[in-house]
Coordinates of C-alpha atoms and ligand atoms in Angstrom, one line a residue:
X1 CA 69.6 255.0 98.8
X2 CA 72.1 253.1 101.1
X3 CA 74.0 254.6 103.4
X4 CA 77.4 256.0 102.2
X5 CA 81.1 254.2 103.1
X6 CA 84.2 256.3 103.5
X7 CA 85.0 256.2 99.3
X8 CA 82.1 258.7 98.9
X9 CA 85.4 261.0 98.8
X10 CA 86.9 259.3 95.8
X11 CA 88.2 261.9 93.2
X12 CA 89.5 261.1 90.0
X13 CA 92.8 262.3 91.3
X14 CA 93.5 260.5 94.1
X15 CA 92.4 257.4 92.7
X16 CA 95.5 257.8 90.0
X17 CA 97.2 258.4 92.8
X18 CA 98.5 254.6 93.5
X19 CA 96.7 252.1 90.5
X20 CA 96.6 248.6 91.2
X21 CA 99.2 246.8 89.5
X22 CA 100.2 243.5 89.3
X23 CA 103.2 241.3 89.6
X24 CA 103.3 241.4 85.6
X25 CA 102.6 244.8 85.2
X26 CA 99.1 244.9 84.3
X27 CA 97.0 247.7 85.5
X28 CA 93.8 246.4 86.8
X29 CA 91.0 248.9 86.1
X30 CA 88.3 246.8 85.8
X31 CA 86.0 245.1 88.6
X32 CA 82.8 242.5 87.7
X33 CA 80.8 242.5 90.8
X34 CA 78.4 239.6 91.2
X35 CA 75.7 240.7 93.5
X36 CA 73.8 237.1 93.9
X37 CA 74.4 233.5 93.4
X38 CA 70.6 233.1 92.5
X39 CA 69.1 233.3 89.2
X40 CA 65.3 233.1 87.5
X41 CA 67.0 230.4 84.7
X42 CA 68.8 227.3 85.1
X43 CA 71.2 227.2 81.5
X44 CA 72.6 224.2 80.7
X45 CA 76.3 225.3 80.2
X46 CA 75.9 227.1 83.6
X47 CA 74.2 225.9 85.9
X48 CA 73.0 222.5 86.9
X49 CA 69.6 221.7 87.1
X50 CA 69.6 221.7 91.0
X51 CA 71.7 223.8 92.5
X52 CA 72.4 225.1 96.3
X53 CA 72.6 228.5 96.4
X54 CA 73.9 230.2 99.4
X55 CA 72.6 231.0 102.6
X56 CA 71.8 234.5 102.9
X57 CA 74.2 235.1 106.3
X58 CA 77.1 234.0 103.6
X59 CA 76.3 236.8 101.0
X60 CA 77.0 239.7 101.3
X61 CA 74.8 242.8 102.3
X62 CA 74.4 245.7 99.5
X63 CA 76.1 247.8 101.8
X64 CA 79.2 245.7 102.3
X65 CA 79.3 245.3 98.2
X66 CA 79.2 248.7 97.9
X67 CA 82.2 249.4 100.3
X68 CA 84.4 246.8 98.5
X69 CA 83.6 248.2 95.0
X70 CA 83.9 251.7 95.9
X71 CA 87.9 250.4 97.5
X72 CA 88.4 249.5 94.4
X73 CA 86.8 252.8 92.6
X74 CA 89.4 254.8 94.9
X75 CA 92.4 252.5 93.9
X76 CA 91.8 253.4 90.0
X77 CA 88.9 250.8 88.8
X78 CA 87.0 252.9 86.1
X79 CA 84.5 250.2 85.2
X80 CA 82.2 248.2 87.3
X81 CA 80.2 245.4 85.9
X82 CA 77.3 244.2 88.0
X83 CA 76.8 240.6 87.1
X84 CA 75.5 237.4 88.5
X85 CA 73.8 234.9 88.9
X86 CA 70.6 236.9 87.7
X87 CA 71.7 240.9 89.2
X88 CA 67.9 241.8 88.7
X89 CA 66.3 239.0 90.6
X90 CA 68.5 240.8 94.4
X91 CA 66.2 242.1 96.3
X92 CA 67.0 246.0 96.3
X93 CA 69.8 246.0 93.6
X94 CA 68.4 249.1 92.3
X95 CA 70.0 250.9 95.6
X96 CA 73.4 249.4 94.8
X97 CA 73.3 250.9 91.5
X98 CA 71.6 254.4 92.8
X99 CA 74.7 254.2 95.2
X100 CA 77.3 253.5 93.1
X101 CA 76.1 256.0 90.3
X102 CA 78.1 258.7 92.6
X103 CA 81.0 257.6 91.2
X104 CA 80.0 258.0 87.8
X105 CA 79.1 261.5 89.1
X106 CA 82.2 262.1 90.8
X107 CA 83.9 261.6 87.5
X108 CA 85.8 258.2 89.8
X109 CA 84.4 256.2 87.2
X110 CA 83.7 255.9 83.8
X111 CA 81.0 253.1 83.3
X112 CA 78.7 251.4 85.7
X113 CA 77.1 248.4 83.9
X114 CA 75.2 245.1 83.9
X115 CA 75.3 241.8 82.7
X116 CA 71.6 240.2 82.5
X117 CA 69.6 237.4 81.3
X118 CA 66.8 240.3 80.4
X119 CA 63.9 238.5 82.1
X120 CA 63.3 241.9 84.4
X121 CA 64.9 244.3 82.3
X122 CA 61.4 245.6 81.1
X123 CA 60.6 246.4 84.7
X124 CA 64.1 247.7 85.1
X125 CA 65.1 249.2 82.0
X126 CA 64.5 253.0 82.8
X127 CA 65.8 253.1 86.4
X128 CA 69.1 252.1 85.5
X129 CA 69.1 254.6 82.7
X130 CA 68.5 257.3 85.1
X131 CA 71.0 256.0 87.6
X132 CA 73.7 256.8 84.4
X133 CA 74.1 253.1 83.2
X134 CA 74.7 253.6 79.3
X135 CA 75.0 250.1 78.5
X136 CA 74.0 246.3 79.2
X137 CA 74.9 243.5 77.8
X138 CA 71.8 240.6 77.7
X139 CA 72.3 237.0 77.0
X140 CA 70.4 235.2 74.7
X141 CA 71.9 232.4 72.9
X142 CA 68.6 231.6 70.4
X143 CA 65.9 233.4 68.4
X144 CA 63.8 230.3 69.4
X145 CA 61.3 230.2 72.1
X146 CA 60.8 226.4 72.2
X147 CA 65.0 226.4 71.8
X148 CA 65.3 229.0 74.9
X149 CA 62.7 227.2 77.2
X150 CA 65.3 224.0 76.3
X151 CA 68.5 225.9 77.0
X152 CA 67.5 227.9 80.3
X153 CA 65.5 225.1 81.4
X154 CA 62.0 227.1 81.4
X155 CA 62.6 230.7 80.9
X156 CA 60.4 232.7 78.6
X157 CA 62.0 234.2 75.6
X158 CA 59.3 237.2 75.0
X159 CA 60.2 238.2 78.2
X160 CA 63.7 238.5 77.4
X161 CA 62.7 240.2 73.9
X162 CA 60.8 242.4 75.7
X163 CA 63.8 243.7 78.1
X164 CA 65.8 244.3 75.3
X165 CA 63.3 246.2 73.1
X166 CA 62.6 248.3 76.8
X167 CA 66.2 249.0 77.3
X168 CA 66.5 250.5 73.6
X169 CA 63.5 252.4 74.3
X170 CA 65.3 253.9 77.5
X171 CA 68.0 254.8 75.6
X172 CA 70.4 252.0 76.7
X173 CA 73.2 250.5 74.4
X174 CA 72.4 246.9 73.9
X175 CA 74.8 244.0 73.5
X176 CA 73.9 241.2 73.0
X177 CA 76.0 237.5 74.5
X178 CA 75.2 234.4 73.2
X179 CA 77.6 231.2 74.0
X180 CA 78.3 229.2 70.8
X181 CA 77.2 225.8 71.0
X182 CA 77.7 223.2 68.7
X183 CA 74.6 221.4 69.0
X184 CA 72.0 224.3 70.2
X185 CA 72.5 226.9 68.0
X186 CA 75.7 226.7 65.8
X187 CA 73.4 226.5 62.9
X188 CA 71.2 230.0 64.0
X189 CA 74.1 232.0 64.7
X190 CA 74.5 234.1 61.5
X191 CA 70.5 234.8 62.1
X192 CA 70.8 235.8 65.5
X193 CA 73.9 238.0 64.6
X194 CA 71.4 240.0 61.6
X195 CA 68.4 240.0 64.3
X196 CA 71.1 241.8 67.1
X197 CA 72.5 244.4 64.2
X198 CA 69.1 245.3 63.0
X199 CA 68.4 246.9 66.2
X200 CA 71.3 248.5 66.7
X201 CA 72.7 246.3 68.7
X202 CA 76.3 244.7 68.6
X203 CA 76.4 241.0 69.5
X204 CA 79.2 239.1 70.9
X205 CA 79.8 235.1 70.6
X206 CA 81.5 233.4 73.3
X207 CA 83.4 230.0 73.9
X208 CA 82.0 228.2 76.3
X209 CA 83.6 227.2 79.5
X210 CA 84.8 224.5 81.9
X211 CA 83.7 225.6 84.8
X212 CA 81.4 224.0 87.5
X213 CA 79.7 220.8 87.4
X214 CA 77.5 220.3 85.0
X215 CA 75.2 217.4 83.9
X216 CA 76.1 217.7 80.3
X217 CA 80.0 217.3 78.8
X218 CA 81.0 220.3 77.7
X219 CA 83.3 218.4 75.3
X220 CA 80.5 217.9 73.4
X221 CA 79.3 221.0 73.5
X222 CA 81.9 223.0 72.8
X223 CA 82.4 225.1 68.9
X224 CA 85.0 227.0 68.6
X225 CA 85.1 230.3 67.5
X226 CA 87.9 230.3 65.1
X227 CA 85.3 227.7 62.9
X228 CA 82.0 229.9 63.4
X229 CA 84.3 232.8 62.1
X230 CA 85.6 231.0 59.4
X231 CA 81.8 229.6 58.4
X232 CA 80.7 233.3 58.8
X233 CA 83.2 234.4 56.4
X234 CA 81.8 232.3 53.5
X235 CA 78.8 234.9 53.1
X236 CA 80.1 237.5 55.3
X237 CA 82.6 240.3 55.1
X238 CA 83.8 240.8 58.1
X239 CA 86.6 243.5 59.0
X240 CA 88.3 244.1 61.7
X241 CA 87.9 247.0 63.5
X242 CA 89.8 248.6 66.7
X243 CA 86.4 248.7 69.0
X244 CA 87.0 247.7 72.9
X245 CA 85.0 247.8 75.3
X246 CA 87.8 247.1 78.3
X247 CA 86.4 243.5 78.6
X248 CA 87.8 240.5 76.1
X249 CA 86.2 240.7 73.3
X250 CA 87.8 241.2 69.7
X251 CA 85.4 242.8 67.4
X252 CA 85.1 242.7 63.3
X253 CA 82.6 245.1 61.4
X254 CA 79.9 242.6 59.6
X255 CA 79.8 245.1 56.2
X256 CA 76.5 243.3 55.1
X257 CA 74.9 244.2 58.2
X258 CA 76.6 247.0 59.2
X259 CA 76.7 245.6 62.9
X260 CA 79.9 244.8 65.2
X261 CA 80.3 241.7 66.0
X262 CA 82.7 240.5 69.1
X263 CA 84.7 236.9 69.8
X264 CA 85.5 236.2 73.5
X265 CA 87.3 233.2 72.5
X266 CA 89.3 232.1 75.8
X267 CA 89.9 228.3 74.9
X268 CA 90.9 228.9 71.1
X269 CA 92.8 231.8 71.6
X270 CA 93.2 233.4 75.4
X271 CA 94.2 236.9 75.5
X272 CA 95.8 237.0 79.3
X273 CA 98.5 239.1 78.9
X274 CA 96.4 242.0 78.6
X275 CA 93.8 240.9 81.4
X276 CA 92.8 244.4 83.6
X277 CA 89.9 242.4 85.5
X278 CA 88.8 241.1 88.2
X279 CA 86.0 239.4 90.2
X280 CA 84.0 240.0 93.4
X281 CA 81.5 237.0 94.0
X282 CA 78.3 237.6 96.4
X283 CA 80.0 236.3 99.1
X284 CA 83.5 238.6 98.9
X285 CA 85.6 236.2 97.5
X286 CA 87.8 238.2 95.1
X287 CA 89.2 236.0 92.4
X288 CA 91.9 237.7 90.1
X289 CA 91.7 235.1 87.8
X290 CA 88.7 233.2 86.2
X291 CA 90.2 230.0 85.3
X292 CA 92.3 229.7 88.2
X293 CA 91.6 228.9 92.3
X294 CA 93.3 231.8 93.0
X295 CA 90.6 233.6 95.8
X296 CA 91.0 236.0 98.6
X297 CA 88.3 236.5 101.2
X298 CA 87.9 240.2 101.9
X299 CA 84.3 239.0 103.5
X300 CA 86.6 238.1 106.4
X301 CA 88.6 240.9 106.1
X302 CA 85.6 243.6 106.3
X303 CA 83.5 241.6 109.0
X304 CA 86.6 241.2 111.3
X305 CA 86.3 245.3 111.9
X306 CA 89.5 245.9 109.1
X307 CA 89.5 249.6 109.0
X308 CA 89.7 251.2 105.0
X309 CA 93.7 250.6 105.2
X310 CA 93.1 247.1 106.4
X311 CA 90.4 246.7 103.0
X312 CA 92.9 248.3 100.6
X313 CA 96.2 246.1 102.3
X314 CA 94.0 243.2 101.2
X315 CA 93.0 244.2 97.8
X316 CA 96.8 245.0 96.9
X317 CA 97.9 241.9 98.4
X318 CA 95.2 240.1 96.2
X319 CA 96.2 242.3 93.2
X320 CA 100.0 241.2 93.4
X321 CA 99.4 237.9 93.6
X322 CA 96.9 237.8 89.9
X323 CA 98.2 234.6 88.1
X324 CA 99.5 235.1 84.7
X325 CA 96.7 233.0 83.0
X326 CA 94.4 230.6 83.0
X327 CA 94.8 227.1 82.0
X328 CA 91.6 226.1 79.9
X329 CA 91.9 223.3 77.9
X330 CA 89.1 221.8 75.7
X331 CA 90.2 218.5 75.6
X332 CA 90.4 218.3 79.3
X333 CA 86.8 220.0 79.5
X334 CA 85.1 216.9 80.2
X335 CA 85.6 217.7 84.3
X336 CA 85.7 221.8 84.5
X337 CA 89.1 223.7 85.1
X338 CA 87.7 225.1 88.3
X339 CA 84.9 223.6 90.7
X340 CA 83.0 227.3 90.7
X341 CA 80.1 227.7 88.1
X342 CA 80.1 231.0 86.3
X343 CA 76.9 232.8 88.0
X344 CA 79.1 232.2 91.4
X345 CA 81.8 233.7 90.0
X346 CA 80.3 236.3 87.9
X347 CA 80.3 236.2 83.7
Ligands
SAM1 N1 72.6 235.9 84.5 C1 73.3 236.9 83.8 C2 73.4 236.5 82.3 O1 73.1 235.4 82.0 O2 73.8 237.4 81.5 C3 74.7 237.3 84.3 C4 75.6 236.1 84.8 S1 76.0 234.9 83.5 C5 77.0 233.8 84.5 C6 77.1 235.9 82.5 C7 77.5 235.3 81.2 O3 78.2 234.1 81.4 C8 76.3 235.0 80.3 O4 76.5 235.6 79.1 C9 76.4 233.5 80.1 O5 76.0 233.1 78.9 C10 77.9 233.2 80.4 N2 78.3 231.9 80.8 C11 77.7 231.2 81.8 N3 78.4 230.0 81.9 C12 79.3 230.0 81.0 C13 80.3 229.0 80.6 N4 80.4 227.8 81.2 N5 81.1 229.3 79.5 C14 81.0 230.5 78.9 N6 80.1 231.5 79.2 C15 79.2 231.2 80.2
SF4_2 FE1 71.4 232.3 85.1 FE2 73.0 233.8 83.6 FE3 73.8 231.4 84.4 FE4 71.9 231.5 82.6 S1 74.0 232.2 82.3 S2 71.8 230.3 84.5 S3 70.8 233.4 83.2 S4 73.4 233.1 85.7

């Protein structure tokens, strides 16, 4: 376990105490935390074949992480995402979680989960079940090994298949994230929706992007959702249902499969005005907006000595100035809205 910051003191009650509201009256709750830049795959709609990933002096420590998202904990955030780059390829993750988990106990929060690619969930699976994480979502975009190896530019889909089937077996809700593409796997969607409900696991589709260089156009790339619902629909019934899980997503039932299914569709329809999140990256940039360059550095903040005041004065200042939206545009997707990629920001 890492050592404990002053938050360890959080209580339910004073964290209601003064939420973190923005200058249009949104009530951020929410906090994605990416833990590392690095990951084990290389996807083509994320990451460039050869990327730099930060030094190590630039990241920060799991102790500093855990201080900054247990600030936000005692300002009202109920849910913390650990996300990435690849969360299970930091070295000694497992303590962030074990640490943060005392907020779950506390009763300060009310969910503590994890974005993955799955490729060490299998090792992982029943450790974060015991630390109280009920849920993780995994990302898999394809049902086809060849396919996968294409799309993550080597990774091993068993190994993925075998995460997933080891975090059902440790009693983990799984979703499931694949990004729609047009020329990947538009065509395998409805079977990889049907593969996701027959384990009992909901699935969510998702828009891709613009953001961070890539080597392919996105342009080309991109399918929007509105079109895979509308093909769905032709063999599908699908209903729509009042399911949230405090992140983006609008979900129908699928009546022939029984399953949910979810759209995250933030190019064909964006669903700002009722945003309650935002993002710490690895290196303690907090951005309050993920199609913006909006970005506050409490790294600086917390390594020039600031006191907890000085943390929380910087996180409200942040918090004030959220923008009202992004700006993503499709046709201007060709050259990304902003210069980060997703696994520095944190999907
Ligand atoms: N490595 C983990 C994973 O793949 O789940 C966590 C980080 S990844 C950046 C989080 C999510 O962002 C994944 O579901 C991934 O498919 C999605 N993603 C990455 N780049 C994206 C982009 N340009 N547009 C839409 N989704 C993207
Ligand atoms: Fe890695 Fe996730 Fe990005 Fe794929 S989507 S390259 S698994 S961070």
């Amino acid at each position: 376990m890492l050592s404990m910051t002053p938050y360890d003191a959080a209580s339910p009650q004073e964290a209601r105490v003064q939420p973190l509201i923005d200058g249009f009256g949104r009530t951020v709750s929410y906090l994605r935390v990416s833990v590392t830049d690095r990951c084990d795959l290389r996807c083509v709609y994320c990451m460039s074949e050869h990327m730099t990933f930060l030094p190590k002096a630039e990241v920060l420590t799991l102790e500093e992480l855990d201080r900054i998202a247990s600030a936000f904990v005692a300002l009202g955030t109920r849910k913390l995402r650990i996300t990435g780059g690849e969360p299970l390829v930091r070295k000694g993750v497992m303590g962030l979680f074990e640490n943060l988990s005392r907020h779950l106990k506390s009763g300060a929060l009310d969910e503590l989960t994890l974005t993955t690619n799955g490729t060490r969930l299998e090792e992982f699976a029943a450790d974060l079940a015991r630390l109280g994480v009920r849920r993780v979502n995994v990302s898999m975009d394809t049902l086809d090994p060849a396919k996968f190896r294409v799309l993550t530019r080597g990774g091993q889909l068993p190994k993925v298949m075998a995460g997933i089937d080891a975090a059902l077996a440790a009693g983990l809700s799984v979703k499931i994230n694949a990004v729609a593409l047009k020329d990947d796997n538009a065509a395998e969607l409805p079977d990889l929706i049907a593969w996701a409900h027959a384990r009992g696991c909901d699935m969510t589709l998702i828009e891709a992007m613009p953001l961070g260089e890539i080597e392919v156009d996105r342009t080309d790339q991109f399918l929007s959702l509105k079109d895979v619902r509308r093909g769905l629909e032709s063999f599908w019934t699908l209903n729509e249902i009042a399911h949230r899980t405090g992140g983006p997503a609008r979900y129908v039932r699928v009546e022939e499969t029984g399953g949910r299914l979810g759209f995250i569709t933030p190019l064909s329809h964006n669903f700002c005005e009722s945003c309650n999140r935002v993002r710490l990256t690895c290196t303690g940039t907090l951005h309050t907006c993920l199609g913006r360059e909006d970005a506050s550095d409490l790294r600086a903040v917390i390594r020039a000595g600031a006191d907890d005041a000085g943390l929380v004065d910087a996180i409200r200042l942040a918090i004030d100035a959220k923008p009202q939206g992004h700006d993503f545009h499709i046709e201007r997707a060709a050259a990304p809205a902003v210069a980060r990629h997703m696994s520095t920001t944190g999907g």
